[in-house]
mmCIF file of C-alpha atoms and ligand atoms in Angstrom:
data_model
loop_
_atom_site.group_PDB
_atom_site.id
_atom_site.type_symbol
_atom_site.label_atom_id
_atom_site.label_comp_id
_atom_site.label_asym_id
_atom_site.label_seq_id
_atom_site.Cartn_x
_atom_site.Cartn_y
_atom_site.Cartn_z
ATOM 1 C CA MET A 1 4.008 22.342 -34.558
ATOM 2 C CA PRO A 2 1.196 23.009 -36.941
ATOM 3 C CA LEU A 3 -1.932 21.015 -36.251
ATOM 4 C CA ASP A 4 -1.995 18.686 -39.133
ATOM 5 C CA PHE A 5 -5.056 16.933 -38.304
ATOM 6 C CA LEU A 6 -7.133 20.138 -39.031
ATOM 7 C CA LYS A 7 -6.198 19.797 -42.598
ATOM 8 C CA ARG A 8 -8.147 16.450 -42.848
ATOM 9 C CA ARG A 9 -11.428 17.872 -42.552
ATOM 10 C CA GLY A 10 -12.469 18.397 -46.263
ATOM 11 C CA GLY A 11 -13.687 21.772 -46.859
ATOM 12 C CA GLY A 12 -15.271 22.270 -43.364
ATOM 13 C CA GLN A 13 -12.561 24.133 -41.819
ATOM 14 C CA ALA A 14 -10.631 27.256 -43.437
ATOM 15 C CA ALA A 15 -7.010 26.668 -43.982
ATOM 16 C CA ARG A 16 -5.023 28.887 -41.479
ATOM 17 C CA PRO A 17 -2.920 31.575 -43.114
ATOM 18 C CA GLY A 18 0.345 30.501 -44.277
ATOM 19 C CA MET A 19 -0.658 26.716 -44.239
ATOM 20 C CA ALA A 20 -0.782 24.593 -47.151
ATOM 21 C CA ALA A 21 -4.309 23.709 -48.542
ATOM 22 C CA GLN A 22 -3.263 21.208 -51.127
ATOM 23 C CA PRO A 23 -4.087 17.488 -50.186
ATOM 24 C CA ASP A 24 -1.096 15.562 -48.740
ATOM 25 C CA PRO A 25 -0.489 12.596 -50.977
ATOM 26 C CA THR A 26 0.728 10.529 -48.059
ATOM 27 C CA ARG A 27 -2.769 10.877 -46.710
ATOM 28 C CA VAL A 28 -4.879 9.945 -49.604
ATOM 29 C CA ALA A 29 -5.444 6.252 -48.374
ATOM 30 C CA SER A 30 -6.845 7.382 -45.147
ATOM 31 C CA ALA A 31 -9.809 9.202 -46.832
ATOM 32 C CA VAL A 32 -11.407 5.898 -47.159
ATOM 33 C CA LEU A 33 -13.364 5.064 -44.064
ATOM 34 C CA PRO A 34 -12.835 1.652 -42.933
ATOM 35 C CA GLU A 35 -15.668 -0.622 -41.557
ATOM 36 C CA GLU A 36 -13.936 -1.274 -38.623
ATOM 37 C CA ALA A 37 -11.149 0.537 -36.784
ATOM 38 C CA VAL A 38 -7.792 -1.152 -36.746
ATOM 39 C CA ALA A 39 -6.896 -1.461 -33.168
ATOM 40 C CA GLN A 40 -3.603 -1.942 -31.619
ATOM 41 C CA GLU A 41 -3.865 -3.579 -28.136
ATOM 42 C CA HIS A 42 -2.523 -2.036 -25.022
ATOM 43 C CA GLN A 43 -2.626 -3.783 -21.803
ATOM 44 C CA LEU A 44 -0.942 -4.103 -18.408
ATOM 45 C CA ARG A 45 -1.887 -6.810 -16.102
ATOM 46 C CA LEU A 46 -0.861 -5.869 -12.454
ATOM 47 C CA SER A 47 -1.380 -8.432 -9.707
ATOM 48 C CA PHE A 48 -1.064 -7.996 -6.073
ATOM 49 C CA SER A 49 -1.426 -10.859 -3.473
ATOM 50 C CA GLY A 50 -0.917 -11.385 0.099
ATOM 51 C CA LYS A 51 -1.864 -13.131 3.392
ATOM 52 C CA SER A 52 -2.356 -12.422 6.879
ATOM 53 C CA SER A 53 -2.505 -14.630 9.906
ATOM 54 C CA GLU A 54 -4.649 -14.833 12.788
ATOM 55 C CA GLY A 55 -3.945 -12.428 15.669
ATOM 56 C CA VAL A 56 -1.862 -13.056 18.470
ATOM 57 C CA ARG A 57 -2.807 -11.151 21.879
ATOM 58 C CA MET A 58 -0.051 -9.717 23.623
ATOM 59 C CA SER A 59 0.383 -8.647 27.369
ATOM 60 C CA GLY A 60 2.928 -5.990 28.107
ATOM 61 C CA GLY A 61 1.424 -2.869 26.732
ATOM 62 C CA ARG A 62 4.040 -0.569 25.247
ATOM 63 C CA ALA A 63 6.709 -3.122 26.007
ATOM 64 C CA ALA A 64 5.124 -5.327 23.512
ATOM 65 C CA MET A 65 5.455 -2.798 20.989
ATOM 66 C CA ALA A 66 9.199 -2.632 21.412
ATOM 67 C CA GLU A 67 9.299 -6.523 20.684
ATOM 68 C CA LEU A 68 7.771 -6.192 17.261
ATOM 69 C CA PRO A 69 11.131 -5.886 15.304
ATOM 70 C CA GLY A 70 12.757 -8.885 16.985
ATOM 71 C CA MET A 71 9.946 -11.167 15.673
ATOM 72 C CA LEU A 72 11.396 -10.853 12.240
ATOM 73 C CA SER A 73 14.691 -12.409 13.346
ATOM 74 C CA GLY A 74 15.829 -15.324 11.276
ATOM 75 C CA LEU A 75 13.457 -14.264 8.424
ATOM 76 C CA ALA A 76 14.549 -10.745 7.579
ATOM 77 C CA ARG A 77 16.530 -10.280 4.406
ATOM 78 C CA SER A 78 17.030 -6.456 4.629
ATOM 79 C CA ASP A 79 16.882 -3.861 7.343
ATOM 80 C CA VAL A 80 13.681 -3.966 9.558
ATOM 81 C CA GLU A 81 11.777 -0.918 9.251
ATOM 82 C CA VAL A 82 8.909 0.135 11.728
ATOM 83 C CA VAL A 83 6.292 2.232 10.154
ATOM 84 C CA GLU A 84 3.753 3.836 12.699
ATOM 85 C CA PRO A 85 0.214 4.775 12.471
ATOM 86 C CA LEU A 86 -0.473 7.748 10.465
ATOM 87 C CA PRO A 87 -1.458 10.903 12.221
ATOM 88 C CA LEU A 88 -4.612 12.810 11.299
ATOM 89 C CA GLU A 89 -3.058 15.226 8.685
ATOM 90 C CA TYR A 90 -2.321 12.023 6.475
ATOM 91 C CA SER A 91 -5.881 10.385 7.139
ATOM 92 C CA GLN A 92 -6.557 10.314 3.192
ATOM 93 C CA ALA A 93 -3.367 8.939 2.339
ATOM 94 C CA THR A 94 -4.043 6.206 -0.329
ATOM 95 C CA PRO A 95 -1.419 4.922 -2.931
ATOM 96 C CA THR A 96 -3.625 5.797 -6.017
ATOM 97 C CA ILE A 97 -1.796 8.141 -8.230
ATOM 98 C CA VAL A 98 -5.088 9.522 -10.181
ATOM 99 C CA ARG A 99 -6.280 10.956 -6.938
ATOM 100 C CA PRO A 100 -3.671 13.590 -6.257
ATOM 101 C CA SER A 101 -4.681 14.722 -2.889
ATOM 102 C CA GLU A 102 -4.633 11.236 -1.500
ATOM 103 C CA ALA A 103 -1.468 10.212 -3.456
ATOM 104 C CA MET A 104 0.355 13.501 -2.125
ATOM 105 C CA GLN A 105 -0.520 12.611 1.364
ATOM 106 C CA TRP A 106 0.731 9.021 1.021
ATOM 107 C CA LEU A 107 3.979 10.116 -0.586
ATOM 108 C CA ASN A 108 4.430 12.937 2.012
ATOM 109 C CA ALA A 109 3.926 10.182 4.654
ATOM 110 C CA HIS A 110 6.107 7.585 3.259
ATOM 111 C CA HIS A 111 8.845 9.085 0.949
ATOM 112 C CA ALA A 112 11.625 8.814 3.612
ATOM 113 C CA GLN A 113 10.985 4.864 4.031
ATOM 114 C CA SER A 114 13.014 2.467 2.112
ATOM 115 C CA PRO A 115 11.837 1.011 -1.333
ATOM 116 C CA ILE A 116 11.247 -2.272 0.194
ATOM 117 C CA THR A 117 8.801 -0.979 2.741
ATOM 118 C CA ARG A 118 7.137 1.486 0.217
ATOM 119 C CA HIS A 119 6.418 -1.483 -2.026
ATOM 120 C CA ALA A 120 5.166 -3.428 0.870
ATOM 121 C CA LEU A 121 2.827 -0.698 1.836
ATOM 122 C CA LEU A 122 1.669 -0.178 -1.855
ATOM 123 C CA VAL A 123 0.821 -3.980 -2.229
ATOM 124 C CA LEU A 124 -0.779 -4.595 1.227
ATOM 125 C CA GLU A 125 -2.638 -1.319 1.412
ATOM 126 C CA SER A 126 -4.015 -1.848 -2.015
ATOM 127 C CA ILE A 127 -5.363 -5.479 -1.292
ATOM 128 C CA ASP A 128 -6.507 -4.150 2.246
ATOM 129 C CA GLY A 129 -4.031 -6.273 4.021
ATOM 130 C CA LEU A 130 -3.013 -3.384 6.234
ATOM 131 C CA ASP A 131 -4.617 0.025 7.506
ATOM 132 C CA MET A 132 -2.036 2.622 8.463
ATOM 133 C CA ALA A 133 -4.781 4.490 10.317
ATOM 134 C CA PHE A 134 -4.278 2.239 13.174
ATOM 135 C CA ASP A 135 -1.676 -0.456 12.296
ATOM 136 C CA THR A 136 1.845 -0.454 13.381
ATOM 137 C CA PHE A 137 3.786 -2.270 10.745
ATOM 138 C CA VAL A 138 7.272 -3.802 11.014
ATOM 139 C CA CYS A 139 8.640 -4.525 7.465
ATOM 140 C CA THR A 140 11.429 -6.382 5.680
ATOM 141 C CA LEU A 141 12.335 -8.292 2.529
ATOM 142 C CA LEU A 142 11.365 -11.910 3.268
ATOM 143 C CA GLU A 143 12.205 -13.480 0.142
ATOM 144 C CA GLY A 144 13.563 -12.879 -3.631
ATOM 145 C CA GLU A 145 15.563 -10.049 -4.925
ATOM 146 C CA VAL A 146 15.537 -6.155 -5.312
ATOM 147 C CA ASP A 147 16.301 -4.469 -8.496
ATOM 148 C CA THR A 148 19.345 -1.897 -8.954
ATOM 149 C CA SER A 149 17.219 0.779 -7.450
ATOM 150 C CA GLY A 150 16.402 -1.282 -4.482
ATOM 151 C CA TYR A 151 12.652 -2.183 -5.208
ATOM 152 C CA PRO A 152 11.461 -5.758 -4.695
ATOM 153 C CA GLU A 153 11.178 -7.847 -7.905
ATOM 154 C CA TYR A 154 7.438 -8.979 -8.539
ATOM 155 C CA ASN A 155 8.102 -12.288 -6.963
ATOM 156 C CA ALA A 156 9.970 -10.970 -4.072
ATOM 157 C CA ILE A 157 7.849 -11.555 -0.814
ATOM 158 C CA VAL A 158 7.718 -8.502 1.604
ATOM 159 C CA GLY A 159 6.003 -7.973 4.882
ATOM 160 C CA GLY A 160 6.254 -8.787 8.320
ATOM 161 C CA VAL A 161 4.298 -8.086 11.671
ATOM 162 C CA ALA A 162 1.263 -5.603 11.882
ATOM 163 C CA ALA A 163 -0.090 -4.715 15.317
ATOM 164 C CA HIS A 164 -2.742 -2.836 16.566
ATOM 165 C CA TRP A 165 -4.751 -2.043 19.732
ATOM 166 C CA ASP A 166 -7.836 -4.096 20.677
ATOM 167 C CA GLU A 167 -10.641 -1.637 21.146
ATOM 168 C CA ALA A 168 -12.389 -3.776 23.618
ATOM 169 C CA THR A 169 -9.555 -4.749 26.020
ATOM 170 C CA GLY A 170 -6.563 -2.302 25.142
ATOM 171 C CA ASP A 171 -4.377 -5.396 24.361
ATOM 172 C CA MET A 172 -1.952 -5.268 21.628
ATOM 173 C CA ILE A 173 -2.938 -7.702 18.787
ATOM 174 C CA ALA A 174 -0.123 -8.624 16.330
ATOM 175 C CA ARG A 175 -0.583 -10.634 13.096
ATOM 176 C CA ALA A 176 1.841 -11.922 10.334
ATOM 177 C CA VAL A 177 1.271 -10.224 7.121
ATOM 178 C CA VAL A 178 3.161 -11.001 3.751
ATOM 179 C CA GLY A 179 2.679 -9.534 0.185
ATOM 180 C CA TRP A 180 4.090 -9.584 -3.296
ATOM 181 C CA GLY A 181 3.160 -8.773 -6.857
ATOM 182 C CA GLY A 182 3.559 -6.402 -9.545
ATOM 183 C CA ARG A 183 3.959 -7.170 -13.436
ATOM 184 C CA GLY A 184 3.957 -10.766 -13.285
ATOM 185 C CA ALA A 185 3.325 -14.027 -11.070
ATOM 186 C CA ARG A 186 5.173 -17.022 -10.175
ATOM 187 C CA GLY A 187 3.459 -20.433 -9.506
ATOM 188 C CA ASP A 188 5.573 -21.074 -6.319
ATOM 189 C CA THR A 189 5.136 -17.522 -4.629
ATOM 190 C CA ASP A 190 1.880 -18.467 -2.975
ATOM 191 C CA ARG A 191 3.205 -21.590 -1.473
ATOM 192 C CA LEU A 192 6.347 -19.683 -0.441
ATOM 193 C CA GLY A 193 4.285 -16.842 1.008
ATOM 194 C CA ALA A 194 2.247 -19.295 3.118
ATOM 195 C CA LYS A 195 5.369 -20.846 4.458
ATOM 196 C CA ILE A 196 6.968 -17.509 5.609
ATOM 197 C CA LEU A 197 3.673 -16.421 7.032
ATOM 198 C CA GLY A 198 3.860 -19.522 9.263
ATOM 199 C CA GLY A 199 7.332 -18.710 10.140
ATOM 200 C CA LEU A 200 6.188 -15.264 11.287
ATOM 201 C CA LEU A 201 3.372 -16.565 13.242
ATOM 202 C CA THR A 202 5.612 -18.900 15.095
ATOM 203 C CA ASN A 203 7.998 -15.904 16.046
ATOM 204 C CA ILE A 204 4.958 -13.995 17.215
ATOM 205 C CA LEU A 205 3.673 -16.834 19.337
ATOM 206 C CA SER A 206 7.389 -17.349 20.840
ATOM 207 C CA SER A 207 7.176 -13.907 22.384
ATOM 208 C CA PRO A 208 7.153 -13.968 26.287
ATOM 209 C CA ASN A 209 4.256 -11.450 25.847
ATOM 210 C CA ALA A 210 2.210 -13.703 23.504
ATOM 211 C CA LEU A 211 -1.208 -14.807 25.203
ATOM 212 C CA GLY A 212 -2.337 -16.964 22.394
ATOM 213 C CA LEU A 213 -4.376 -16.720 18.951
ATOM 214 C CA THR A 214 -7.432 -14.655 18.981
ATOM 215 C CA SER A 215 -9.632 -13.482 16.047
ATOM 216 C CA VAL A 216 -8.623 -10.239 14.426
ATOM 217 C CA VAL A 217 -11.371 -7.550 14.914
ATOM 218 C CA ARG A 218 -10.006 -4.649 13.444
ATOM 219 C CA PRO A 219 -11.109 -1.052 14.439
ATOM 220 C CA ALA A 220 -13.923 0.536 12.431
ATOM 221 C CA GLN A 221 -12.805 2.586 9.470
ATOM 222 C CA ALA A 222 -11.668 6.013 10.185
ATOM 223 C CA ILE A 223 -14.244 8.586 8.978
ATOM 224 C CA GLY A 224 -14.625 12.362 9.695
ATOM 225 C CA GLN A 225 -12.466 14.679 11.194
ATOM 226 C CA GLY A 226 -10.625 12.501 13.504
ATOM 227 C CA GLY A 227 -10.806 12.066 17.390
ATOM 228 C CA VAL A 228 -8.587 13.273 20.275
ATOM 229 C CA ALA A 229 -5.106 14.080 20.484
ATOM 230 C CA CYS A 230 -3.266 11.536 22.908
ATOM 231 C CA GLY A 231 -2.666 13.090 26.229
ATOM 232 C CA HIS A 232 0.494 10.657 26.641
ATOM 233 C CA CYS A 233 2.308 11.036 23.411
ATOM 234 C CA GLY A 234 0.486 13.781 21.667
ATOM 235 C CA PHE A 235 -0.256 11.692 18.645
ATOM 236 C CA ALA A 236 -3.447 13.225 16.839
ATOM 237 C CA SER A 237 -5.410 10.031 15.795
ATOM 238 C CA ALA A 238 -7.344 10.005 12.547
ATOM 239 C CA HIS A 239 -9.923 7.664 14.261
ATOM 240 C CA GLU A 240 -12.578 9.655 15.859
ATOM 241 C CA ARG A 241 -13.938 6.463 17.657
ATOM 242 C CA ALA A 242 -10.773 5.162 18.864
ATOM 243 C CA PHE A 243 -10.538 4.313 22.622
ATOM 244 C CA TYR A 244 -6.768 3.702 22.753
ATOM 245 C CA CYS A 245 -3.954 5.750 20.978
ATOM 246 C CA PRO A 246 -2.964 3.884 17.783
ATOM 247 C CA LYS A 247 0.630 4.962 18.358
ATOM 248 C CA CYS A 248 1.247 4.306 22.125
ATOM 249 C CA GLY A 249 -1.662 2.068 23.028
ATOM 250 C CA MET A 250 -2.695 4.398 26.053
ATOM 251 C CA ARG A 251 -6.327 5.054 26.854
ATOM 252 C CA LEU A 252 -7.433 8.307 25.104
ATOM 253 C CA ALA A 253 -8.997 10.747 27.448
ATOM 254 C CA ARG A 254 -12.070 12.257 26.322
ATOM 255 C CA ALA A 255 -13.592 15.765 26.968
HETATM 256 ZN ZN1 LIG B 1 -0.491 8.117 22.431
#
């Protein structure tokens, strides 16, 4: 392809050998400089929303972790998927495509998950509803439809239960979390989301391990090079200040 735009610069640029130097009659009109550029507008409005409940303190240690998928019973409209906290090697994972290193980590960590779970992670991580450095997330489609590729429509509600280990007591704290969004919005989605969140919280509180509502104090943001590897399950936490293994909940032994 010849670089036609070079020809518009009148006289300043020498024409390349072989290229026609005569003015192109189709461009004569553009030689007049307009006072204002005629703009075509381009815009995309993406909207992600979500809700999370208060936390529920759970007894039972690891046994409580096994109860999490059952808390979606009666509400799940697709298979329930369990997403475990990310190990140290994915500590920078972020679903932001213009940051290739972070995006590659995110894709490597989540490419095997279902389209529903990946959509839920994109929405909920983008709005800070989840932090996969310490959350365990059980996820499903809760309302609405998926497209022919299996990805939720913008008005579909996804989510489930997220749980982490309380750094003060070592108890598991479970909370309901729902999200939706994309290229559009519908007026009743917020109300539906609140209703589903209530149903999820009821299910969490119905667990035999539930001790009652508690305010959610999330562990401090993971920074630096990460902490110690768990002596019980071998998980290398991205949290250098974690007292409890994000994956198995056992106390981390420190050197
Ligand atoms: Zn562990």
